[in-house]
Tab-separated table of C-alpha atoms in Angstrom:
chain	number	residue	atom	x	y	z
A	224	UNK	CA	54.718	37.579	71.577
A	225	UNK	CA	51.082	37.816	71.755
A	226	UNK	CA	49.338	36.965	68.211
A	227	UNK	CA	46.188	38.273	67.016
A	228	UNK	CA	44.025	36.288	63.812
A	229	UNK	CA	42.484	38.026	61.705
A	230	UNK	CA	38.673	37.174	61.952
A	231	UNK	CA	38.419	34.843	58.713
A	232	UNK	CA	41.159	32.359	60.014
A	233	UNK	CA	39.490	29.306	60.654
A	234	UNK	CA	40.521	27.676	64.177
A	235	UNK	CA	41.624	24.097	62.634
A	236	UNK	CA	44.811	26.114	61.438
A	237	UNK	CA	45.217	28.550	64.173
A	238	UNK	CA	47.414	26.399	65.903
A	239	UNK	CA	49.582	25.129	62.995
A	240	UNK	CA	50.224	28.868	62.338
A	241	UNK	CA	51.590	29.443	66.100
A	242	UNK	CA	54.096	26.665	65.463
A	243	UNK	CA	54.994	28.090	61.956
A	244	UNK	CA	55.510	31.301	63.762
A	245	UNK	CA	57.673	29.944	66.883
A	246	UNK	CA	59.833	27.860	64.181
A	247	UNK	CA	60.737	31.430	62.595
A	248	UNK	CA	62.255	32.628	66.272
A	249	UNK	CA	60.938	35.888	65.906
A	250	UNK	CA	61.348	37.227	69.746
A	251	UNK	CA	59.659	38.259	72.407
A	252	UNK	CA	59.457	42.301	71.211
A	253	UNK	CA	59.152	43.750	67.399
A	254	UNK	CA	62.799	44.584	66.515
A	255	UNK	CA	61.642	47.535	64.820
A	256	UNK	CA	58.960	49.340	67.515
A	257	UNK	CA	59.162	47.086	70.208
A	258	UNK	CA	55.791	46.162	70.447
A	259	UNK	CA	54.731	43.020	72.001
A	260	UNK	CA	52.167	41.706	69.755
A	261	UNK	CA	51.822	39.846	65.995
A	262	UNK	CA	48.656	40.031	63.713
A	263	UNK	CA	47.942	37.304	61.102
A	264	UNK	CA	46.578	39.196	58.282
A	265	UNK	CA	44.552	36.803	55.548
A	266	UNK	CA	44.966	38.013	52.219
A	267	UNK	CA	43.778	35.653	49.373
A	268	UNK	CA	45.797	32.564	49.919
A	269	UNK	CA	48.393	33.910	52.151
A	270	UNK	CA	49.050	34.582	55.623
A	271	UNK	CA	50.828	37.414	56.420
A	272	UNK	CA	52.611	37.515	60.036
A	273	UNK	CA	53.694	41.120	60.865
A	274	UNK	CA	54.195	43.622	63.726
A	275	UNK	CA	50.594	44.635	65.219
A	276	UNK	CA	52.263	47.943	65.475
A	277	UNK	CA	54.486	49.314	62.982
A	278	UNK	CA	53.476	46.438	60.463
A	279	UNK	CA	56.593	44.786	59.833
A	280	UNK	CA	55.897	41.651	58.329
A	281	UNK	CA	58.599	38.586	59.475
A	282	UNK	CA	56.747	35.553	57.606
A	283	UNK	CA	54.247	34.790	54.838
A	284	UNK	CA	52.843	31.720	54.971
A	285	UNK	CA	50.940	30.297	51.336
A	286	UNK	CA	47.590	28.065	52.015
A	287	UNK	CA	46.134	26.021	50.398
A	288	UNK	CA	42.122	25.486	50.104
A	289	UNK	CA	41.240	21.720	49.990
């Protein structure tokens, strides 16, 4: 699946999130629409992996700022 950050993400994490994400097994296609791509969503001190599309979110992932 493609993924798409939102714009606050820093970089440094970007790629720790991809493996978070591949760990999970999610597929290729959004079981629910069948859309191709992921958005990170940043709200407060979570990340919120879900369907670009329909919004079905498969992971939240809880950050912490050092």
């Amino acid at each position: 699946m493609k993924v798409i950050f939102d714009p606050d993400i820093p970089e440094d994490i970007k790629e720790d999130i991809l493996s978070a994400i591949k760990e999970e097994n999610i597929g290729e296609i959004c079981k629910f629409c069948g859309a191709d791509t992921l958005y990170v969503a940043h709200l407060e001190n979570i990340l919120d992996v879900k369907c670009y599309e329909c919004g079905h979110s498969y992971l939240e992932i809880e950050i912490e700022e050092e």
